[in-house]
mmCIF file of C-alpha atoms in Angstrom:
data_model
loop_
_atom_site.group_PDB
_atom_site.id
_atom_site.type_symbol
_atom_site.label_atom_id
_atom_site.label_comp_id
_atom_site.label_asym_id
_atom_site.label_seq_id
_atom_site.Cartn_x
_atom_site.Cartn_y
_atom_site.Cartn_z
ATOM 1 C CA GLU A 1 202.734 -23.745 223.436
ATOM 2 C CA MET A 2 200.385 -23.642 226.314
ATOM 3 C CA GLN A 3 199.222 -19.988 226.992
ATOM 4 C CA LEU A 4 196.852 -18.006 229.233
ATOM 5 C CA VAL A 5 195.645 -14.694 228.289
ATOM 6 C CA GLU A 6 193.855 -12.408 230.638
ATOM 7 C CA SER A 7 191.416 -9.412 229.661
ATOM 8 C CA GLY A 8 188.821 -7.264 231.011
ATOM 9 C CA GLY A 9 190.949 -4.830 233.272
ATOM 10 C CA GLY A 10 190.577 -1.031 233.161
ATOM 11 C CA LEU A 11 189.898 1.891 235.227
ATOM 12 C CA GLU A 12 186.767 1.808 237.494
ATOM 13 C CA GLN A 13 185.302 3.840 240.007
ATOM 14 C CA PRO A 14 185.051 2.829 243.649
ATOM 15 C CA GLY A 15 181.853 0.781 244.164
ATOM 16 C CA GLY A 16 181.911 -0.247 240.420
ATOM 17 C CA SER A 17 182.272 -3.586 238.876
ATOM 18 C CA LEU A 18 184.428 -5.324 236.323
ATOM 19 C CA ARG A 19 184.601 -8.773 234.821
ATOM 20 C CA LEU A 20 188.001 -10.318 234.085
ATOM 21 C CA SER A 21 188.504 -13.131 231.753
ATOM 22 C CA CYS A 22 191.269 -15.784 231.256
ATOM 23 C CA THR A 23 191.377 -17.834 228.303
ATOM 24 C CA GLY A 24 193.731 -20.991 227.972
ATOM 25 C CA SER A 25 195.018 -22.607 224.851
ATOM 26 C CA GLU A 26 196.937 -25.628 223.889
ATOM 27 C CA PHE A 27 195.892 -27.778 227.001
ATOM 28 C CA THR A 28 192.781 -29.393 228.166
ATOM 29 C CA PHE A 29 191.403 -26.597 229.997
ATOM 30 C CA ALA A 30 188.672 -28.466 231.833
ATOM 31 C CA ASN A 31 191.270 -30.866 233.506
ATOM 32 C CA TYR A 32 192.934 -28.141 235.759
ATOM 33 C CA ALA A 33 191.852 -26.055 238.602
ATOM 34 C CA MET A 34 192.614 -22.429 237.957
ATOM 35 C CA SER A 35 193.333 -19.413 240.143
ATOM 36 C CA TRP A 36 193.393 -15.595 240.175
ATOM 37 C CA VAL A 37 196.482 -13.979 241.943
ATOM 38 C CA ARG A 38 196.836 -10.145 242.049
ATOM 39 C CA GLN A 39 199.737 -7.985 242.668
ATOM 40 C CA ALA A 40 199.298 -4.435 243.874
ATOM 41 C CA PRO A 41 201.754 -1.929 242.446
ATOM 42 C CA GLY A 42 205.184 -2.526 243.951
ATOM 43 C CA LYS A 43 203.781 -5.241 246.285
ATOM 44 C CA GLY A 44 203.772 -8.946 246.561
ATOM 45 C CA LEU A 45 201.703 -11.940 245.296
ATOM 46 C CA GLU A 46 198.358 -12.174 246.730
ATOM 47 C CA TRP A 47 196.159 -15.353 245.813
ATOM 48 C CA ILE A 48 192.448 -14.279 245.767
ATOM 49 C CA SER A 49 190.297 -16.952 244.122
ATOM 50 C CA GLY A 50 190.452 -20.447 242.556
ATOM 51 C CA ILE A 51 188.015 -23.000 240.931
ATOM 52 C CA SER A 52 188.090 -26.622 240.279
ATOM 53 C CA GLY A 53 188.402 -27.966 236.832
ATOM 54 C CA SER A 54 184.645 -28.812 236.727
ATOM 55 C CA GLY A 55 183.649 -25.503 238.172
ATOM 56 C CA THR A 56 181.721 -27.139 241.018
ATOM 57 C CA THR A 57 184.224 -25.996 243.882
ATOM 58 C CA THR A 58 185.307 -22.404 244.380
ATOM 59 C CA TYR A 59 187.756 -20.974 246.721
ATOM 60 C CA TYR A 60 188.160 -17.363 247.954
ATOM 61 C CA ALA A 61 190.599 -15.360 250.135
ATOM 62 C CA ASP A 62 188.870 -13.204 252.716
ATOM 63 C CA SER A 63 189.772 -10.160 250.540
ATOM 64 C CA ALA A 64 187.569 -11.357 247.801
ATOM 65 C CA ALA A 65 184.666 -13.362 249.512
ATOM 66 C CA GLY A 66 181.420 -11.813 249.209
ATOM 67 C CA ARG A 67 182.361 -9.217 246.489
ATOM 68 C CA PHE A 68 184.253 -11.345 243.862
ATOM 69 C CA THR A 69 182.827 -14.397 242.105
ATOM 70 C CA ILE A 70 184.654 -16.795 240.204
ATOM 71 C CA SER A 71 183.446 -18.981 237.368
ATOM 72 C CA ARG A 72 184.412 -20.872 234.302
ATOM 73 C CA ASP A 73 183.025 -21.996 230.885
ATOM 74 C CA ASN A 74 184.955 -25.077 229.809
ATOM 75 C CA SER A 75 183.372 -24.951 226.408
ATOM 76 C CA LYS A 76 185.083 -21.647 225.873
ATOM 77 C CA ASN A 77 188.332 -22.580 227.710
ATOM 78 C CA THR A 78 187.579 -19.639 229.741
ATOM 79 C CA MET A 79 187.604 -18.504 233.409
ATOM 80 C CA TYR A 80 186.071 -15.422 234.856
ATOM 81 C CA LEU A 81 186.357 -13.001 237.923
ATOM 82 C CA GLN A 82 183.473 -10.899 238.406
ATOM 83 C CA MET A 83 184.451 -8.161 240.666
ATOM 84 C CA ASN A 84 181.754 -6.031 242.415
ATOM 85 C CA GLY A 85 181.963 -3.185 245.101
ATOM 86 C CA LEU A 86 185.533 -2.339 243.853
ATOM 87 C CA ARG A 87 187.778 -0.543 246.253
ATOM 88 C CA VAL A 88 190.857 1.618 245.854
ATOM 89 C CA GLU A 89 192.854 -1.149 247.433
ATOM 90 C CA ASP A 90 191.721 -3.634 244.767
ATOM 91 C CA THR A 91 194.017 -1.779 242.380
ATOM 92 C CA ALA A 92 196.489 -4.323 241.087
ATOM 93 C CA ARG A 93 197.666 -6.509 238.035
ATOM 94 C CA TYR A 94 195.524 -9.461 238.090
ATOM 95 C CA PHE A 95 197.053 -12.840 236.854
ATOM 96 C CA CYS A 96 195.413 -16.115 236.047
ATOM 97 C CA ALA A 97 197.253 -19.159 236.606
ATOM 98 C CA LYS A 98 196.759 -23.015 236.104
ATOM 99 C CA ASP A 99 197.277 -25.649 238.611
ATOM 100 C CA LYS A 100 200.110 -28.097 237.814
ATOM 101 C CA LYS A 101 198.355 -31.422 238.183
ATOM 102 C CA VAL A 102 195.206 -32.921 236.685
ATOM 103 C CA ALA A 103 192.692 -32.977 239.485
ATOM 104 C CA ASP A 104 189.220 -31.633 240.263
ATOM 105 C CA TRP A 105 190.393 -29.887 243.222
ATOM 106 C CA LEU A 106 192.747 -26.775 243.637
ATOM 107 C CA SER A 107 196.304 -27.385 244.676
ATOM 108 C CA GLY A 108 197.520 -23.833 244.297
ATOM 109 C CA ILE A 109 200.921 -25.427 242.612
ATOM 110 C CA LEU A 110 200.681 -22.793 239.602
ATOM 111 C CA ASP A 111 202.768 -23.747 236.700
ATOM 112 C CA LEU A 112 201.471 -21.646 234.075
ATOM 113 C CA TRP A 113 200.609 -18.005 234.320
ATOM 114 C CA GLY A 114 199.378 -15.286 232.094
ATOM 115 C CA GLN A 115 200.866 -11.826 231.759
ATOM 116 C CA GLY A 116 198.182 -10.281 233.730
ATOM 117 C CA THR A 117 195.608 -7.340 233.084
ATOM 118 C CA LEU A 118 195.669 -4.221 235.135
ATOM 119 C CA VAL A 119 192.793 -3.007 237.225
ATOM 120 C CA THR A 120 192.656 0.606 238.502
ATOM 121 C CA VAL A 121 190.056 1.660 240.973
ATOM 122 C CA SER A 122 190.232 5.407 241.328
ATOM 123 C CA SER A 123 187.517 8.303 241.268
ATOM 124 C CA SER B 1 195.349 -17.454 258.520
ATOM 125 C CA TYR B 2 198.769 -19.121 258.021
ATOM 126 C CA VAL B 3 201.449 -16.605 257.885
ATOM 127 C CA LEU B 4 204.702 -17.075 255.788
ATOM 128 C CA THR B 5 207.619 -14.735 256.704
ATOM 129 C CA GLN B 6 210.416 -13.888 254.101
ATOM 130 C CA PRO B 7 213.159 -11.354 254.441
ATOM 131 C CA PRO B 8 212.474 -8.448 252.148
ATOM 132 C CA SER B 9 215.806 -8.596 250.516
ATOM 133 C CA VAL B 10 219.073 -10.835 250.039
ATOM 134 C CA SER B 11 222.154 -9.544 248.236
ATOM 135 C CA VAL B 12 224.879 -11.928 246.877
ATOM 136 C CA ALA B 13 227.948 -11.703 244.711
ATOM 137 C CA PRO B 14 227.805 -13.448 241.409
ATOM 138 C CA GLY B 15 229.130 -16.997 241.574
ATOM 139 C CA LYS B 16 228.190 -17.287 245.415
ATOM 140 C CA THR B 17 225.314 -18.931 247.180
ATOM 141 C CA ALA B 18 222.111 -17.359 247.922
ATOM 142 C CA THR B 19 219.821 -18.383 250.619
ATOM 143 C CA ILE B 20 216.400 -17.280 250.880
ATOM 144 C CA THR B 21 214.141 -18.261 253.920
ATOM 145 C CA CYS B 22 210.438 -18.737 254.480
ATOM 146 C CA GLY B 23 209.324 -19.039 258.039
ATOM 147 C CA GLY B 24 206.128 -20.388 259.317
ATOM 148 C CA ASP B 25 204.715 -22.338 262.236
ATOM 149 C CA ASN B 26 205.811 -25.993 261.874
ATOM 150 C CA ILE B 27 206.204 -25.370 258.092
ATOM 151 C CA ALA B 28 208.003 -28.736 257.800
ATOM 152 C CA LEU B 29 204.401 -30.315 257.925
ATOM 153 C CA LYS B 30 203.460 -28.548 254.863
ATOM 154 C CA SER B 31 204.681 -28.645 251.341
ATOM 155 C CA VAL B 32 206.279 -25.458 250.190
ATOM 156 C CA HIS B 33 206.359 -24.025 246.660
ATOM 157 C CA TRP B 34 208.706 -21.421 245.356
ATOM 158 C CA PHE B 35 208.090 -18.865 242.671
ATOM 159 C CA GLN B 36 210.521 -16.628 240.666
ATOM 160 C CA GLN B 37 209.363 -13.196 239.321
ATOM 161 C CA ARG B 38 211.491 -11.226 237.423
ATOM 162 C CA PRO B 39 210.971 -7.498 236.841
ATOM 163 C CA GLY B 40 208.041 -6.927 234.538
ATOM 164 C CA GLN B 41 207.301 -10.610 234.150
ATOM 165 C CA ALA B 42 204.817 -13.277 235.423
ATOM 166 C CA PRO B 43 205.718 -15.452 238.236
ATOM 167 C CA LEU B 44 207.431 -18.771 237.507
ATOM 168 C CA LEU B 45 207.148 -21.957 239.359
ATOM 169 C CA VAL B 46 210.785 -23.157 240.131
ATOM 170 C CA ILE B 47 210.369 -25.511 243.077
ATOM 171 C CA ASP B 48 207.423 -27.493 244.265
ATOM 172 C CA TYR B 49 206.919 -29.984 247.172
ATOM 173 C CA ASP B 50 209.857 -28.493 248.956
ATOM 174 C CA SER B 51 212.518 -29.719 246.813
ATOM 175 C CA ASP B 52 211.375 -30.813 243.258
ATOM 176 C CA ARG B 53 212.735 -28.532 240.525
ATOM 177 C CA SER B 54 210.330 -27.588 237.910
ATOM 178 C CA SER B 55 211.179 -28.419 234.211
ATOM 179 C CA GLY B 56 213.774 -26.304 232.750
ATOM 180 C CA ILE B 57 215.026 -25.003 236.340
ATOM 181 C CA PRO B 58 218.731 -25.441 236.691
ATOM 182 C CA ASP B 59 219.983 -27.649 239.355
ATOM 183 C CA ARG B 60 221.615 -24.737 240.916
ATOM 184 C CA PHE B 61 218.236 -24.213 242.425
ATOM 185 C CA SER B 62 217.412 -26.338 245.404
ATOM 186 C CA GLY B 63 214.864 -26.280 248.393
ATOM 187 C CA SER B 64 214.686 -27.863 251.845
ATOM 188 C CA ASN B 65 211.959 -27.722 254.677
ATOM 189 C CA THR B 66 212.499 -28.413 258.279
ATOM 190 C CA GLY B 67 211.067 -27.195 261.525
ATOM 191 C CA ASP B 68 209.774 -23.669 261.034
ATOM 192 C CA THR B 69 211.773 -22.744 258.020
ATOM 193 C CA ALA B 70 211.787 -23.574 254.418
ATOM 194 C CA THR B 71 214.806 -22.621 252.300
ATOM 195 C CA LEU B 72 215.506 -21.794 248.730
ATOM 196 C CA THR B 73 219.145 -22.088 247.871
ATOM 197 C CA ILE B 74 220.586 -20.842 244.670
ATOM 198 C CA SER B 75 224.284 -21.932 244.040
ATOM 199 C CA GLY B 76 226.648 -20.016 241.654
ATOM 200 C CA VAL B 77 224.188 -17.209 241.337
ATOM 201 C CA GLU B 78 224.054 -15.514 238.085
ATOM 202 C CA VAL B 79 223.012 -11.942 237.179
ATOM 203 C CA GLY B 80 219.737 -13.569 235.578
ATOM 204 C CA ASP B 81 218.777 -14.747 238.881
ATOM 205 C CA GLU B 82 218.039 -11.314 240.105
ATOM 206 C CA ALA B 83 214.257 -11.530 240.738
ATOM 207 C CA ASP B 84 211.639 -11.517 243.560
ATOM 208 C CA TYR B 85 211.155 -14.970 245.116
ATOM 209 C CA TYR B 86 207.792 -16.033 246.784
ATOM 210 C CA CYS B 87 207.304 -19.131 248.932
ATOM 211 C CA GLN B 88 203.710 -20.616 248.963
ATOM 212 C CA VAL B 89 201.838 -23.246 251.032
ATOM 213 C CA TRP B 90 198.353 -24.514 251.354
ATOM 214 C CA ASP B 91 196.567 -23.011 254.354
ATOM 215 C CA SER B 92 194.467 -25.909 255.536
ATOM 216 C CA ARG B 93 192.495 -23.888 257.832
ATOM 217 C CA ALA B 94 191.558 -21.026 255.372
ATOM 218 C CA ASP B 95 191.315 -23.844 252.491
ATOM 219 C CA HIS B 96 193.456 -22.067 250.053
ATOM 220 C CA PRO B 97 196.989 -21.147 249.051
ATOM 221 C CA VAL B 98 198.955 -18.347 250.625
ATOM 222 C CA PHE B 99 201.977 -16.612 249.523
ATOM 223 C CA GLY B 100 204.991 -15.280 251.615
ATOM 224 C CA GLY B 101 205.738 -11.572 251.327
ATOM 225 C CA GLY B 102 208.505 -12.164 248.744
ATOM 226 C CA THR B 103 212.310 -11.696 248.857
ATOM 227 C CA GLN B 104 214.115 -9.412 246.339
ATOM 228 C CA LEU B 105 217.473 -11.126 245.440
ATOM 229 C CA THR B 106 220.002 -8.722 244.167
ATOM 230 C CA VAL B 107 223.126 -9.846 242.551
ATOM 231 C CA LEU B 108 225.918 -7.351 243.368
#
């Protein structure tokens, strides 16, 4: 069964850094663009970053640009989100998700999601 | 960026039809995708490209997209359909996907 598992969340102080990981299994990871989507407590979904299957193209929402960096290591079937300069408003559950179609660009049609990892930013 | 507007909540009795709208400027020119998120769970893709059901999604779920409004219709609503529903499109100016604010479906 295809699966995505996120890790790396936790409690961090404002201004601090965290690196999230997302590992995929039972599908050819390198063939698919991937995304990070977050959900603040009691709020809706917010797409924040995506990366093409090859890793050559990255995409960012304004809320993430300049502070967050997305990357992937296809040899490890893993995608990362390096989050720097964390703010209280970054507190959320962070989901990784896979694009539906095989392509080396992001479509945002997300057909497989992990269960998420919780990031709390607080002093 | 492109803004998608959804009603915060929709209520429907079991067996009836629920209609969830997603408004956007000339949204008919875009492909709209719909996600279901049950409490405590990850989102699930239910409809893509306006009206194509994902694998395993019952045909009670259907979608349409005209003018400034895309619509997710759930016929014969069941208690298990209670969830938050999100529409999503590709924002060509921002060059990334955007979600609507979500609609909480309550089955009375």
